[in-house]
mmCIF file of C-alpha atoms and ligand atoms in Angstrom:
data_model
loop_
_atom_site.group_PDB
_atom_site.id
_atom_site.type_symbol
_atom_site.label_atom_id
_atom_site.label_comp_id
_atom_site.label_asym_id
_atom_site.label_seq_id
_atom_site.Cartn_x
_atom_site.Cartn_y
_atom_site.Cartn_z
ATOM 1 C CA MET J 1 0.000 0.000 0.000
ATOM 2 C CA THR J 2 2.636 2.540 1.113
ATOM 3 C CA GLY J 3 4.533 2.098 -2.117
ATOM 4 C CA TRP J 4 1.545 3.034 -4.259
ATOM 5 C CA ALA J 5 0.685 6.057 -2.089
ATOM 6 C CA ALA J 6 4.197 7.467 -2.480
ATOM 7 C CA ARG J 7 4.238 6.844 -6.222
ATOM 8 C CA GLU J 8 0.833 8.490 -6.589
ATOM 9 C CA ALA J 9 1.940 11.540 -4.570
ATOM 10 C CA ALA J 10 4.918 11.946 -6.892
ATOM 11 C CA ALA J 11 2.897 11.612 -10.093
ATOM 12 C CA LEU J 12 -0.719 12.782 -9.652
ATOM 13 C CA PHE J 13 -2.406 15.997 -8.610
ATOM 14 C CA PRO J 14 -3.564 15.662 -5.004
ATOM 15 C CA THR J 15 -7.203 16.241 -5.990
ATOM 16 C CA TYR J 16 -8.522 13.183 -4.126
ATOM 17 C CA ALA J 17 -8.294 12.507 -0.392
ATOM 18 C CA ARG J 18 -7.986 8.741 -0.703
ATOM 19 C CA ARG J 19 -8.611 6.084 1.886
ATOM 20 C CA PRO J 20 -5.522 3.904 2.471
ATOM 21 C CA VAL J 21 -6.691 0.886 0.469
ATOM 22 C CA THR J 22 -5.695 -0.298 -3.007
ATOM 23 C CA PHE J 23 -8.395 -2.460 -4.557
ATOM 24 C CA VAL J 24 -7.259 -4.862 -7.223
ATOM 25 C CA ARG J 25 -10.335 -7.001 -7.933
ATOM 26 C CA GLY J 26 -14.090 -7.044 -7.526
ATOM 27 C CA GLU J 27 -16.818 -9.640 -7.864
ATOM 28 C CA GLY J 28 -20.481 -8.954 -7.154
ATOM 29 C CA THR J 29 -20.826 -7.119 -3.855
ATOM 30 C CA ARG J 30 -17.229 -7.960 -2.836
ATOM 31 C CA LEU J 31 -13.948 -6.111 -3.338
ATOM 32 C CA TYR J 32 -10.414 -7.420 -2.751
ATOM 33 C CA ASP J 33 -7.364 -5.351 -1.856
ATOM 34 C CA ASP J 34 -3.727 -5.909 -2.814
ATOM 35 C CA SER J 35 -3.195 -8.152 0.195
ATOM 36 C CA GLY J 36 -6.133 -10.374 -0.791
ATOM 37 C CA ARG J 37 -8.442 -9.066 1.935
ATOM 38 C CA GLU J 38 -12.195 -9.170 1.184
ATOM 39 C CA TYR J 39 -14.557 -6.207 1.657
ATOM 40 C CA LEU J 40 -18.348 -5.906 1.464
ATOM 41 C CA ASP J 41 -19.135 -2.972 -0.826
ATOM 42 C CA PHE J 42 -21.967 -0.725 0.377
ATOM 43 C CA LEU J 43 -20.967 2.210 -1.823
ATOM 44 C CA SER J 44 -20.795 0.814 -5.403
ATOM 45 C CA GLY J 45 -18.162 3.333 -6.488
ATOM 46 C CA LEU J 46 -20.466 6.212 -5.849
ATOM 47 C CA SER J 47 -23.739 4.631 -6.964
ATOM 48 C CA VAL J 48 -22.002 3.378 -10.112
ATOM 49 C CA THR J 49 -21.521 -0.413 -10.028
ATOM 50 C CA SER J 50 -25.199 -1.096 -9.452
ATOM 51 C CA LEU J 51 -24.975 -4.652 -10.831
ATOM 52 C CA GLY J 52 -22.034 -5.396 -8.572
ATOM 53 C CA HIS J 53 -18.429 -5.612 -9.700
ATOM 54 C CA CYS J 54 -17.545 -7.239 -13.012
ATOM 55 C CA HIS J 55 -21.050 -8.502 -13.755
ATOM 56 C CA PRO J 56 -20.648 -11.274 -16.370
ATOM 57 C CA ALA J 57 -23.340 -9.877 -18.713
ATOM 58 C CA VAL J 58 -21.596 -6.492 -18.804
ATOM 59 C CA ALA J 59 -18.114 -8.025 -19.073
ATOM 60 C CA ASP J 60 -19.266 -10.178 -22.003
ATOM 61 C CA ALA J 61 -20.894 -7.203 -23.739
ATOM 62 C CA ILE J 62 -17.709 -5.144 -23.376
ATOM 63 C CA ALA J 63 -15.432 -7.954 -24.553
ATOM 64 C CA SER J 64 -17.496 -8.919 -27.571
ATOM 65 C CA GLN J 65 -18.006 -5.321 -28.720
ATOM 66 C CA ALA J 66 -14.296 -4.614 -28.155
ATOM 67 C CA ARG J 67 -13.535 -7.338 -30.699
ATOM 68 C CA THR J 68 -16.176 -6.052 -33.144
ATOM 69 C CA LEU J 69 -16.046 -2.257 -33.314
ATOM 70 C CA VAL J 70 -14.746 0.225 -30.721
ATOM 71 C CA HIS J 71 -14.849 3.629 -32.402
ATOM 72 C CA VAL J 72 -15.816 5.289 -35.668
ATOM 73 C CA SER J 73 -16.777 8.811 -34.453
ATOM 74 C CA ASN J 74 -20.257 10.266 -34.450
ATOM 75 C CA LEU J 75 -19.959 11.030 -38.171
ATOM 76 C CA PHE J 76 -21.621 7.646 -38.765
ATOM 77 C CA PHE J 77 -24.586 5.634 -37.497
ATOM 78 C CA THR J 78 -23.770 3.039 -34.851
ATOM 79 C CA GLN J 79 -26.425 0.543 -33.793
ATOM 80 C CA PRO J 80 -25.836 0.248 -30.013
ATOM 81 C CA GLN J 81 -26.241 4.029 -29.546
ATOM 82 C CA ILE J 82 -29.634 4.014 -31.286
ATOM 83 C CA GLU J 83 -30.812 0.936 -29.396
ATOM 84 C CA LEU J 84 -29.776 2.523 -26.113
ATOM 85 C CA ALA J 85 -31.677 5.754 -26.886
ATOM 86 C CA GLU J 86 -34.744 3.582 -27.571
ATOM 87 C CA ARG J 87 -34.207 1.841 -24.228
ATOM 88 C CA LEU J 88 -34.268 5.259 -22.554
ATOM 89 C CA GLN J 89 -37.585 6.025 -24.285
ATOM 90 C CA GLU J 90 -39.021 2.757 -22.973
ATOM 91 C CA THR J 91 -37.787 3.129 -19.403
ATOM 92 C CA THR J 92 -38.703 6.809 -19.027
ATOM 93 C CA GLY J 93 -42.032 6.093 -20.731
ATOM 94 C CA TRP J 94 -41.354 9.066 -23.011
ATOM 95 C CA GLN J 95 -41.920 7.703 -26.504
ATOM 96 C CA ASP J 96 -41.207 11.134 -28.062
ATOM 97 C CA SER J 97 -37.972 11.752 -26.164
ATOM 98 C CA LYS J 98 -34.608 12.571 -27.708
ATOM 99 C CA THR J 99 -31.254 11.685 -26.169
ATOM 100 C CA PHE J 100 -27.757 13.135 -26.410
ATOM 101 C CA PHE J 101 -24.935 10.872 -25.188
ATOM 102 C CA CYS J 102 -21.804 12.129 -23.456
ATOM 103 C CA ASN J 103 -19.253 10.663 -21.046
ATOM 104 C CA SER J 104 -20.044 11.729 -17.480
ATOM 105 C CA GLY J 105 -22.550 13.303 -15.138
ATOM 106 C CA ALA J 106 -21.032 16.757 -15.417
ATOM 107 C CA GLU J 107 -21.164 16.495 -19.199
ATOM 108 C CA ALA J 108 -24.822 15.472 -19.056
ATOM 109 C CA ASN J 109 -25.558 18.580 -16.993
ATOM 110 C CA GLU J 110 -23.481 20.739 -19.348
ATOM 111 C CA ALA J 111 -25.459 19.401 -22.328
ATOM 112 C CA ALA J 112 -28.696 20.111 -20.451
ATOM 113 C CA ILE J 113 -27.542 23.684 -19.746
ATOM 114 C CA LYS J 114 -26.981 24.238 -23.461
ATOM 115 C CA LEU J 115 -30.300 22.560 -24.308
ATOM 116 C CA THR J 116 -32.370 24.608 -21.851
ATOM 117 C CA ARG J 117 -30.606 27.824 -22.813
ATOM 118 C CA ARG J 118 -31.307 27.226 -26.529
ATOM 119 C CA HIS J 119 -34.923 26.439 -25.700
ATOM 120 C CA GLY J 120 -35.207 29.622 -23.627
ATOM 121 C CA LYS J 121 -33.524 31.869 -26.153
ATOM 122 C CA ARG J 122 -35.939 30.791 -28.861
ATOM 123 C CA GLN J 123 -38.612 32.503 -26.753
ATOM 124 C CA ASP J 124 -36.622 35.539 -25.584
ATOM 125 C CA ALA J 125 -32.908 36.422 -25.913
ATOM 126 C CA ALA J 126 -32.729 37.165 -22.165
ATOM 127 C CA LYS J 127 -34.316 33.857 -21.110
ATOM 128 C CA VAL J 128 -31.069 32.225 -19.974
ATOM 129 C CA ASN J 129 -31.280 32.109 -16.167
ATOM 130 C CA VAL J 130 -31.499 28.973 -14.044
ATOM 131 C CA VAL J 131 -32.878 28.406 -10.555
ATOM 132 C CA ALA J 132 -31.144 25.621 -8.621
ATOM 133 C CA LEU J 133 -31.199 24.290 -5.060
ATOM 134 C CA ASP J 134 -28.791 24.818 -2.178
ATOM 135 C CA GLY J 135 -26.996 21.534 -1.523
ATOM 136 C CA GLY J 136 -27.535 20.358 -5.102
ATOM 137 C CA PHE J 137 -24.583 18.759 -6.881
ATOM 138 C CA HIS J 138 -24.312 18.781 -10.663
ATOM 139 C CA GLY J 139 -20.642 18.208 -11.474
ATOM 140 C CA ARG J 140 -17.317 20.012 -11.741
ATOM 141 C CA LEU J 141 -17.290 21.534 -15.225
ATOM 142 C CA LEU J 142 -17.688 25.315 -15.062
ATOM 143 C CA GLY J 143 -21.408 25.341 -15.952
ATOM 144 C CA PRO J 144 -22.439 22.457 -13.681
ATOM 145 C CA LEU J 145 -20.158 23.864 -10.962
ATOM 146 C CA LEU J 146 -22.147 27.101 -10.937
ATOM 147 C CA LEU J 147 -25.393 25.088 -10.696
ATOM 148 C CA THR J 148 -23.944 23.202 -7.722
ATOM 149 C CA GLY J 149 -25.355 24.750 -4.552
ATOM 150 C CA ASN J 150 -22.121 24.957 -2.589
ATOM 151 C CA PRO J 151 -20.532 28.459 -2.689
ATOM 152 C CA ALA J 152 -17.204 27.218 -1.271
ATOM 153 C CA LYS J 153 -16.695 25.174 -4.449
ATOM 154 C CA HIS J 154 -17.333 28.255 -6.647
ATOM 155 C CA GLU J 155 -14.981 30.602 -4.837
ATOM 156 C CA PRO J 156 -11.588 29.454 -6.243
ATOM 157 C CA PHE J 157 -12.888 29.655 -9.818
ATOM 158 C CA GLN J 158 -14.878 32.885 -9.880
ATOM 159 C CA PRO J 159 -16.066 34.537 -12.024
ATOM 160 C CA LEU J 160 -18.424 31.815 -13.220
ATOM 161 C CA GLY J 161 -21.190 34.111 -14.418
ATOM 162 C CA ASP J 162 -24.392 35.247 -12.772
ATOM 163 C CA TRP J 163 -27.042 33.186 -14.531
ATOM 164 C CA VAL J 164 -27.858 30.874 -11.600
ATOM 165 C CA ARG J 165 -29.927 31.715 -8.539
ATOM 166 C CA HIS J 166 -29.970 29.264 -5.612
ATOM 167 C CA VAL J 167 -32.870 28.724 -3.217
ATOM 168 C CA PRO J 168 -33.162 26.466 -0.153
ATOM 169 C CA HIS J 169 -33.844 22.814 -1.040
ATOM 170 C CA ASP J 170 -36.912 22.659 1.209
ATOM 171 C CA ASP J 171 -38.727 25.957 0.600
ATOM 172 C CA PRO J 172 -41.389 25.833 -2.148
ATOM 173 C CA GLY J 173 -42.254 29.514 -1.657
ATOM 174 C CA ALA J 174 -38.664 30.655 -2.210
ATOM 175 C CA LEU J 175 -38.454 28.574 -5.361
ATOM 176 C CA THR J 176 -41.706 29.940 -6.737
ATOM 177 C CA ALA J 177 -40.548 33.506 -6.054
ATOM 178 C CA ALA J 178 -37.172 32.960 -7.753
ATOM 179 C CA VAL J 179 -38.583 31.830 -11.115
ATOM 180 C CA ASP J 180 -39.521 34.535 -13.614
ATOM 181 C CA ASP J 181 -39.886 35.022 -17.382
ATOM 182 C CA GLN J 182 -36.099 35.105 -17.799
ATOM 183 C CA THR J 183 -35.753 31.660 -16.246
ATOM 184 C CA CYS J 184 -35.036 28.999 -18.856
ATOM 185 C CA ALA J 185 -34.817 26.083 -16.400
ATOM 186 C CA VAL J 186 -35.209 24.901 -12.829
ATOM 187 C CA TRP J 187 -32.636 22.310 -11.745
ATOM 188 C CA VAL J 188 -33.316 19.740 -9.024
ATOM 189 C CA GLU J 189 -32.443 16.268 -7.789
ATOM 190 C CA VAL J 190 -35.300 14.244 -6.278
ATOM 191 C CA LEU J 191 -32.868 13.079 -3.581
ATOM 192 C CA GLN J 192 -29.693 15.128 -3.178
ATOM 193 C CA GLY J 193 -26.803 12.654 -3.176
ATOM 194 C CA GLU J 194 -23.576 14.595 -2.662
ATOM 195 C CA GLY J 195 -25.562 17.185 -0.700
ATOM 196 C CA GLY J 196 -25.825 14.645 2.132
ATOM 197 C CA VAL J 197 -28.554 12.222 0.959
ATOM 198 C CA ARG J 198 -31.289 14.800 1.476
ATOM 199 C CA PRO J 199 -34.744 14.224 -0.034
ATOM 200 C CA VAL J 200 -36.223 17.217 -1.834
ATOM 201 C CA PRO J 201 -39.773 17.592 -0.452
ATOM 202 C CA PRO J 202 -42.656 16.784 -2.845
ATOM 203 C CA ALA J 203 -43.955 20.345 -2.392
ATOM 204 C CA VAL J 204 -40.679 21.737 -3.762
ATOM 205 C CA LEU J 205 -40.792 19.419 -6.781
ATOM 206 C CA GLN J 206 -44.411 20.447 -7.413
ATOM 207 C CA ALA J 207 -43.553 24.148 -6.998
ATOM 208 C CA ALA J 208 -40.736 23.685 -9.526
ATOM 209 C CA ARG J 209 -43.084 21.995 -12.023
ATOM 210 C CA ASP J 210 -45.760 24.690 -11.579
ATOM 211 C CA ALA J 211 -43.278 27.583 -11.844
ATOM 212 C CA CYS J 212 -41.792 26.105 -15.017
ATOM 213 C CA ASP J 213 -45.244 25.701 -16.553
ATOM 214 C CA ARG J 214 -46.209 29.259 -15.603
ATOM 215 C CA HIS J 215 -43.057 30.823 -17.081
ATOM 216 C CA GLY J 216 -42.286 28.584 -20.077
ATOM 217 C CA ALA J 217 -39.176 27.158 -18.385
ATOM 218 C CA LEU J 218 -37.972 23.551 -18.417
ATOM 219 C CA LEU J 219 -37.763 21.320 -15.358
ATOM 220 C CA VAL J 220 -34.474 19.418 -15.274
ATOM 221 C CA VAL J 221 -34.072 16.514 -12.859
ATOM 222 C CA ASP J 222 -30.461 15.499 -12.357
ATOM 223 C CA GLU J 223 -30.744 11.711 -11.984
ATOM 224 C CA VAL J 224 -27.025 11.052 -12.310
ATOM 225 C CA GLN J 225 -26.976 9.445 -8.850
ATOM 226 C CA THR J 226 -30.633 8.419 -8.435
ATOM 227 C CA GLY J 227 -31.281 6.963 -11.895
ATOM 228 C CA VAL J 228 -31.194 3.440 -13.327
ATOM 229 C CA GLY J 229 -32.969 1.649 -10.503
ATOM 230 C CA ARG J 230 -31.325 2.965 -7.363
ATOM 231 C CA LEU J 231 -34.511 4.361 -5.825
ATOM 232 C CA GLY J 232 -36.619 1.319 -6.681
ATOM 233 C CA SER J 233 -37.904 2.778 -9.963
ATOM 234 C CA TRP J 234 -36.051 3.181 -13.252
ATOM 235 C CA TYR J 235 -35.670 6.888 -12.483
ATOM 236 C CA GLY J 236 -36.238 8.704 -9.213
ATOM 237 C CA PHE J 237 -38.861 11.073 -10.638
ATOM 238 C CA GLN J 238 -41.094 8.032 -11.276
ATOM 239 C CA GLY J 239 -41.468 7.726 -7.517
ATOM 240 C CA THR J 240 -42.812 11.295 -7.331
ATOM 241 C CA ASP J 241 -45.907 13.049 -8.716
ATOM 242 C CA VAL J 242 -43.803 15.288 -10.956
ATOM 243 C CA VAL J 243 -42.703 14.671 -14.534
ATOM 244 C CA PRO J 244 -39.661 16.662 -15.647
ATOM 245 C CA ASP J 245 -38.898 17.857 -19.184
ATOM 246 C CA VAL J 246 -35.266 16.770 -19.051
ATOM 247 C CA VAL J 247 -33.316 14.147 -17.104
ATOM 248 C CA CYS J 248 -29.538 13.877 -16.773
ATOM 249 C CA LEU J 249 -28.065 10.383 -16.376
ATOM 250 C CA ALA J 250 -24.602 8.889 -15.945
ATOM 251 C CA LYS J 251 -23.088 6.959 -13.007
ATOM 252 C CA ALA J 252 -24.830 3.539 -13.052
ATOM 253 C CA MET J 253 -25.781 3.492 -16.742
ATOM 254 C CA ALA J 254 -22.909 1.242 -17.861
ATOM 255 C CA ASN J 255 -21.940 -0.241 -14.458
ATOM 256 C CA GLY J 256 -18.608 1.599 -14.346
ATOM 257 C CA LEU J 257 -17.779 2.531 -17.922
ATOM 258 C CA PRO J 258 -17.906 6.272 -18.633
ATOM 259 C CA ILE J 259 -21.207 7.308 -20.173
ATOM 260 C CA GLY J 260 -23.685 10.111 -19.631
ATOM 261 C CA ALA J 261 -26.971 11.059 -21.246
ATOM 262 C CA VAL J 262 -29.440 13.886 -21.371
ATOM 263 C CA VAL J 263 -32.982 12.792 -22.219
ATOM 264 C CA ALA J 264 -35.623 15.387 -23.125
ATOM 265 C CA ARG J 265 -39.326 15.071 -23.905
ATOM 266 C CA GLY J 266 -42.021 17.265 -25.438
ATOM 267 C CA ALA J 267 -40.927 20.782 -26.368
ATOM 268 C CA ALA J 268 -37.535 20.157 -24.732
ATOM 269 C CA ALA J 269 -36.889 17.367 -27.238
ATOM 270 C CA GLY J 270 -36.455 20.122 -29.827
ATOM 271 C CA GLY J 271 -33.877 21.853 -27.627
ATOM 272 C CA LEU J 272 -30.685 20.850 -29.410
ATOM 273 C CA ALA J 273 -30.418 21.407 -33.155
ATOM 274 C CA ALA J 274 -27.788 20.260 -35.675
ATOM 275 C CA GLY J 275 -24.385 21.660 -34.717
ATOM 276 C CA ASP J 276 -25.415 22.714 -31.197
ATOM 277 C CA HIS J 277 -23.417 20.068 -29.356
ATOM 278 C CA ALA J 278 -21.103 17.105 -29.943
ATOM 279 C CA SER J 279 -18.833 14.613 -28.196
ATOM 280 C CA THR J 280 -16.054 12.518 -29.727
ATOM 281 C CA PHE J 281 -16.629 9.487 -27.521
ATOM 282 C CA GLY J 282 -20.285 10.055 -26.590
ATOM 283 C CA GLY J 283 -22.451 6.946 -27.006
ATOM 284 C CA GLY J 284 -19.628 4.915 -28.537
ATOM 285 C CA PRO J 285 -20.267 1.243 -29.321
ATOM 286 C CA VAL J 286 -18.512 -0.291 -26.291
ATOM 287 C CA VAL J 287 -20.114 1.879 -23.605
ATOM 288 C CA ALA J 288 -23.504 1.715 -25.331
ATOM 289 C CA LYS J 289 -23.328 -2.112 -25.445
ATOM 290 C CA ALA J 290 -22.325 -2.168 -21.764
ATOM 291 C CA ALA J 291 -25.300 0.068 -20.926
ATOM 292 C CA LEU J 292 -27.667 -2.140 -22.954
ATOM 293 C CA ALA J 293 -26.416 -5.114 -20.932
ATOM 294 C CA VAL J 294 -27.150 -3.151 -17.738
ATOM 295 C CA TYR J 295 -30.701 -2.325 -18.843
ATOM 296 C CA ASP J 296 -31.312 -5.911 -20.021
ATOM 297 C CA THR J 297 -30.017 -7.407 -16.781
ATOM 298 C CA ILE J 298 -32.095 -5.094 -14.601
ATOM 299 C CA SER J 299 -35.222 -6.007 -16.606
ATOM 300 C CA GLN J 300 -34.580 -9.744 -16.820
ATOM 301 C CA GLU J 301 -33.635 -10.167 -13.177
ATOM 302 C CA GLY J 302 -36.406 -7.971 -11.783
ATOM 303 C CA LEU J 303 -33.878 -5.722 -10.084
ATOM 304 C CA ILE J 304 -36.130 -2.651 -9.915
ATOM 305 C CA GLU J 305 -38.583 -4.494 -7.653
ATOM 306 C CA HIS J 306 -35.705 -6.112 -5.785
ATOM 307 C CA ALA J 307 -34.052 -2.711 -5.189
ATOM 308 C CA ALA J 308 -37.343 -1.336 -3.839
ATOM 309 C CA ALA J 309 -37.696 -4.293 -1.444
ATOM 310 C CA MET J 310 -34.043 -4.139 -0.354
ATOM 311 C CA GLY J 311 -34.392 -0.382 0.105
ATOM 312 C CA ARG J 312 -37.183 -0.960 2.610
ATOM 313 C CA ALA J 313 -35.115 -3.651 4.335
ATOM 314 C CA LEU J 314 -32.078 -1.333 4.442
ATOM 315 C CA GLY J 315 -34.224 1.394 6.012
ATOM 316 C CA ASP J 316 -35.407 -1.110 8.663
ATOM 317 C CA ARG J 317 -31.800 -2.032 9.529
ATOM 318 C CA LEU J 318 -30.806 1.621 9.857
ATOM 319 C CA VAL J 319 -33.849 2.524 11.958
ATOM 320 C CA SER J 320 -32.995 -0.353 14.242
ATOM 321 C CA LEU J 321 -29.463 1.059 14.669
ATOM 322 C CA VAL J 322 -30.986 4.439 15.547
ATOM 323 C CA GLU J 323 -33.211 2.781 18.141
ATOM 324 C CA ARG J 324 -30.320 0.961 19.799
ATOM 325 C CA MET J 325 -27.189 3.076 19.271
ATOM 326 C CA PRO J 326 -26.840 6.511 20.921
ATOM 327 C CA LEU J 327 -24.467 7.696 18.179
ATOM 328 C CA ALA J 328 -27.053 6.984 15.450
ATOM 329 C CA VAL J 329 -29.822 9.590 15.466
ATOM 330 C CA GLY J 330 -31.574 9.475 12.093
ATOM 331 C CA VAL J 331 -32.016 8.000 8.640
ATOM 332 C CA ARG J 332 -32.307 9.972 5.402
ATOM 333 C CA GLY J 333 -33.123 8.881 1.870
ATOM 334 C CA HIS J 334 -34.885 5.853 0.470
ATOM 335 C CA GLY J 335 -34.386 2.955 -1.883
ATOM 336 C CA LEU J 336 -30.730 1.981 -2.069
ATOM 337 C CA LEU J 337 -29.482 5.502 -1.396
ATOM 338 C CA GLN J 338 -29.711 6.160 2.313
ATOM 339 C CA ALA J 339 -27.688 7.836 5.042
ATOM 340 C CA LEU J 340 -27.301 7.078 8.720
ATOM 341 C CA VAL J 341 -27.179 10.382 10.573
ATOM 342 C CA LEU J 342 -24.853 10.597 13.568
ATOM 343 C CA ALA J 343 -25.140 12.624 16.757
ATOM 344 C CA GLU J 344 -21.587 13.928 16.325
ATOM 345 C CA PRO J 345 -19.416 14.892 13.332
ATOM 346 C CA VAL J 346 -17.482 11.609 13.369
ATOM 347 C CA ALA J 347 -18.577 10.168 10.007
ATOM 348 C CA ALA J 348 -14.992 10.124 8.697
ATOM 349 C CA ASP J 349 -13.888 8.076 11.714
ATOM 350 C CA VAL J 350 -16.828 5.702 11.274
ATOM 351 C CA THR J 351 -15.990 5.273 7.574
ATOM 352 C CA GLY J 352 -12.332 4.537 8.386
ATOM 353 C CA ALA J 353 -13.201 2.061 11.132
ATOM 354 C CA ALA J 354 -15.742 0.345 8.852
ATOM 355 C CA LEU J 355 -13.078 -0.013 6.166
ATOM 356 C CA ASP J 356 -10.748 -1.561 8.755
ATOM 357 C CA ARG J 357 -13.488 -4.135 9.384
ATOM 358 C CA GLY J 358 -13.983 -4.835 5.672
ATOM 359 C CA LEU J 359 -17.076 -2.701 5.046
ATOM 360 C CA VAL J 360 -17.003 0.026 2.380
ATOM 361 C CA VAL J 361 -19.242 3.041 3.102
ATOM 362 C CA ASN J 362 -18.742 6.791 2.716
ATOM 363 C CA ASP J 363 -18.911 9.874 4.941
ATOM 364 C CA VAL J 364 -21.188 11.948 2.713
ATOM 365 C CA ALA J 365 -21.318 14.674 5.390
ATOM 366 C CA PRO J 366 -19.370 15.215 8.626
ATOM 367 C CA ASP J 367 -22.291 13.606 10.475
ATOM 368 C CA ALA J 368 -23.731 11.210 7.888
ATOM 369 C CA ILE J 369 -22.735 7.822 6.465
ATOM 370 C CA ARG J 370 -23.924 7.076 2.920
ATOM 371 C CA LEU J 371 -25.027 3.542 2.025
ATOM 372 C CA ALA J 372 -25.493 2.743 -1.662
ATOM 373 C CA PRO J 373 -25.110 -1.000 -2.241
ATOM 374 C CA ALA J 374 -25.580 -2.784 -5.559
ATOM 375 C CA LEU J 375 -29.193 -3.326 -6.652
ATOM 376 C CA LEU J 376 -28.677 -7.080 -6.312
ATOM 377 C CA ILE J 377 -27.705 -6.844 -2.631
ATOM 378 C CA LYS J 378 -29.120 -9.677 -0.502
ATOM 379 C CA GLU J 379 -30.932 -9.494 2.793
ATOM 380 C CA ALA J 380 -28.139 -11.454 4.551
ATOM 381 C CA GLU J 381 -25.663 -8.823 3.357
ATOM 382 C CA LEU J 382 -27.831 -6.084 4.853
ATOM 383 C CA ASP J 383 -27.650 -7.968 8.154
ATOM 384 C CA HIS J 384 -23.895 -8.298 7.842
ATOM 385 C CA MET J 385 -23.539 -4.565 7.120
ATOM 386 C CA ALA J 386 -25.738 -3.673 10.117
ATOM 387 C CA GLU J 387 -23.683 -5.905 12.459
ATOM 388 C CA GLU J 388 -20.410 -4.381 11.279
ATOM 389 C CA LEU J 389 -21.740 -0.834 11.501
ATOM 390 C CA GLU J 390 -23.050 -1.503 14.988
ATOM 391 C CA ALA J 391 -19.617 -2.751 16.077
ATOM 392 C CA VAL J 392 -18.033 0.355 14.557
ATOM 393 C CA LEU J 393 -20.460 2.745 16.264
ATOM 394 C CA ARG J 394 -19.802 0.963 19.544
ATOM 395 C CA SER J 395 -16.043 1.272 19.126
ATOM 396 C CA ILE J 396 -16.206 4.965 18.197
ATOM 397 C CA HIS J 397 -18.607 5.965 20.911
ATOM 398 C CA GLY J 398 -16.942 3.887 23.602
ATOM 399 C CA ASP J 399 -19.952 2.403 25.378
ATOM 400 C CA GLY J 400 -22.779 2.035 22.906
ATOM 401 C CA ASP J 401 -25.543 1.049 25.277
ATOM 402 C CA GLY J 402 -25.597 4.079 27.536
ATOM 403 C CA ASP J 403 -27.296 7.393 26.921
ATOM 404 C CA ILE J 404 -25.384 9.906 24.847
ATOM 405 C CA SER J 405 -25.667 12.419 27.691
HETATM 406 C C1 LIG D 501 -21.821 12.442 -9.491
HETATM 407 C C2 LIG D 501 -22.833 13.440 -9.892
HETATM 408 C C3 LIG D 501 -22.605 14.337 -10.951
HETATM 409 C C4 LIG D 501 -21.272 14.426 -11.644
HETATM 410 O O1 LIG D 501 -20.957 13.265 -12.336
HETATM 411 P P1 LIG D 501 -19.449 13.068 -12.902
HETATM 412 O O2 LIG D 501 -19.572 11.823 -13.719
HETATM 413 O O3 LIG D 501 -18.556 12.938 -11.727
HETATM 414 O O4 LIG D 501 -19.131 14.257 -13.718
HETATM 415 C C5 LIG D 501 -23.631 15.179 -11.322
HETATM 416 N N1 LIG D 501 -24.821 15.158 -10.696
HETATM 417 C C6 LIG D 501 -25.085 14.311 -9.681
HETATM 418 C C7 LIG D 501 -26.431 14.318 -9.046
HETATM 419 C C8 LIG D 501 -24.091 13.434 -9.229
HETATM 420 O O5 LIG D 501 -24.342 12.627 -8.198
#
């Protein structure tokens, strides 16, 4: 381990605060480090390897396409890209939708910024502003960075422009008041992932939909973290009463290969015209085949229903920890994207101690542990996770069965 850390420090920008583990292999819900030690993965990258590590259907799709055709540019038709766009029509239920493929979540948001701005400017040259939520996360490119509701992340890169206005994630009135005729889009997640696994209240989603309808703006739901089954529906918005105009996808689409997509319906489907946007690698044959294998596997194995059931079971395990452990005080989120909220800002310590015990989780906030296992997680693995986490909470807090006071 030490050897790799030193070599990395000498050769890479220090952009990532890494945990002291070097993984060399993965299979299903298990990871193995360079000493052969096994870990139970309750993070899935960051909601990426939703079919578990190295799923055979995805590995076969990658290998066979890699021997057939890897790249020809987007100057030509390629079949997997078209089939995948059709799969997005089927799973969103938007038969009239149009898709643009890119390579990441930030790129999907960037494409959606260009799409919504074009749509707005067709109505009025000044209709370019966006309303977004505090705590929202939309990626690290300059446009998505400005949408991201975390001023500390903007500061080092200012000026980023003044076309985004942020409102609290839980205040429908503030959102309604912020949208006007110069708003081209409202940007939300249904469940804020990087923002600490915080659900956006139904009233805020409804206020966003109503304000967009009133002012001719588009509702964009960033489903980069919530999409492709994680919340127990194909897309998180399908578990709400609100239908967006545009969704952004990436993370879990190809189970770990880089792909992103922006899917738009209705008037928004006319948002991007010839020449408006492009990507060299976007929707290439290998990643598109991998994504088709992901969609096929989820359908064939009933993993949407399974994720919904395991989400409920995960919630039960976490609630039980809250009932018994003084350090655990709450649960946020639903489906297979949940957080255990702690009484003290010791989430980094909990994450480190869990890793030492062979459990991979993430401190999504100073006082919250994110759990995002693969969709095919089993009930026995939920039990195993809960036992390990309980042991960790006990070790961090010292006693574990006394009152926190
Ligand atoms: C991870 C994430 C992004 C950024 O995706 P990248 O692939 O890292 O660019 C954007 N939006 C949401 C909601 C995310 O969770």
